[in-house]
Coordinates of C-alpha atoms in Angstrom, one line a residue:
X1 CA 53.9 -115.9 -49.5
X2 CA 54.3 -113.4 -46.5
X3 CA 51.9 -113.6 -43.7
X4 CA 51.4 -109.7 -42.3
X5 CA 51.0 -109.1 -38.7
X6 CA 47.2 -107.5 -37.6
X7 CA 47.3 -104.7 -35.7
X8 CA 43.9 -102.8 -34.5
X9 CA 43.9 -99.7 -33.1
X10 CA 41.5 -98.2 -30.0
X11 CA 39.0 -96.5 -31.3
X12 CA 38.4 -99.8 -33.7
X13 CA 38.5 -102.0 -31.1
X14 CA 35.4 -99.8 -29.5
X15 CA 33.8 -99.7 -32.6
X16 CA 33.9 -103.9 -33.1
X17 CA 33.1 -104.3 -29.1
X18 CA 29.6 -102.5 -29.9
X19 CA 28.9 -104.6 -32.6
X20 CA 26.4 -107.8 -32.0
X21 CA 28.2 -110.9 -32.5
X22 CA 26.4 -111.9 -35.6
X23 CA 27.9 -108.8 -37.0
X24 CA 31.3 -109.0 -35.5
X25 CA 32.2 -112.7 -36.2
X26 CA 31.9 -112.4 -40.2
X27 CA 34.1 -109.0 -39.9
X28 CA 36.7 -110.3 -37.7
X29 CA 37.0 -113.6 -40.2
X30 CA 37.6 -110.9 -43.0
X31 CA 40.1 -109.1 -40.9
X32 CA 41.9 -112.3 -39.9
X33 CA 42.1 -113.1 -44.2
X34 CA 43.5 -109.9 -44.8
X35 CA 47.1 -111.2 -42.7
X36 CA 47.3 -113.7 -45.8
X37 CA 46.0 -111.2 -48.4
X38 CA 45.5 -107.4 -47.6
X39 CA 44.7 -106.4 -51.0
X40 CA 42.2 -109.1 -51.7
X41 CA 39.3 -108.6 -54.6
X42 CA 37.2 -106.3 -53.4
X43 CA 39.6 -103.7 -51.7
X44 CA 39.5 -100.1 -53.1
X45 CA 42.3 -97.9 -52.1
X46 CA 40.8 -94.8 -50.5
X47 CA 40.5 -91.6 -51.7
X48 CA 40.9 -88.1 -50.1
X49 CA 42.5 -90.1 -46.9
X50 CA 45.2 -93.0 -46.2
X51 CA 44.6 -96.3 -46.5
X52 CA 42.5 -98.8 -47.6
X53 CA 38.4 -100.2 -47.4
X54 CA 36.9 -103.9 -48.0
X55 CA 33.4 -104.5 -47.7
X56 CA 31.5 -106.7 -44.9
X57 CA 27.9 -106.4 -45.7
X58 CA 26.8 -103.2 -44.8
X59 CA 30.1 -102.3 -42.8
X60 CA 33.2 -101.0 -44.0
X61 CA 37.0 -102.1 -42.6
X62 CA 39.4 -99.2 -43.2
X63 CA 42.6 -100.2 -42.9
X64 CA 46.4 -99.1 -43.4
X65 CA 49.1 -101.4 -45.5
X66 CA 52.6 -101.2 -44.2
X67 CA 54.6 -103.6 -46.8
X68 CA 58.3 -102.8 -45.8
X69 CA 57.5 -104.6 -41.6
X70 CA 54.3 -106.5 -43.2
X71 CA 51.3 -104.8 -40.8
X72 CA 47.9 -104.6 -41.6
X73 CA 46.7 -101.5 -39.5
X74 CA 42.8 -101.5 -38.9
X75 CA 42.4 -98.5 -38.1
X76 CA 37.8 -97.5 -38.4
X77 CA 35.4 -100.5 -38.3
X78 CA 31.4 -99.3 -38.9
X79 CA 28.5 -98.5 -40.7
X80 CA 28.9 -97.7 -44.4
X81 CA 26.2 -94.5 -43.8
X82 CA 29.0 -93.5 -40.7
X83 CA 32.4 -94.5 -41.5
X84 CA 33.5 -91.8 -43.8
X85 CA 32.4 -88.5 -41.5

């Protein structure tokens, strides 16, 4: 099985930096699985937009699959009420 590199942009590096840990920890374990499995149960391709969304709880990982250099590109980590404006 391939293992996928994880990249994280910027602006969702900001967004994970403002998080409190108790929220942060469980999201970056998720974003550390997705390098073994980026379309794990649970994903839903987006629509309207690129890319793809898994569920943490109450936050939302949108994320980009790049299969031909095997990336996983996070590219939005928040709130499910904010994350799609």
């Amino acid at each position: 099985m391939s293992v996928y590199s994880i990249t994280i942009t910027k602006t969702a590096r900001k967004q994970l930096d403002k998080l409190p840990d108790s929220i942060a920890n469980p999201i970056i374990e998720t974003i550390k699985a997705l390098a073994t499995n980026p379309r794990p149960i649970g994903s839903k391709k987006l629509k309207g937009r690129e890319g793809f969304r898994i569920r943490k709880g109450d936050y939302r990982i949108i994320y980009d699959i790049i299969d031909k250099v095997l990336i996983v590109s996070v590219i939005a980590i928040g709130h499910r009420r904010d994350i799609y404006n």
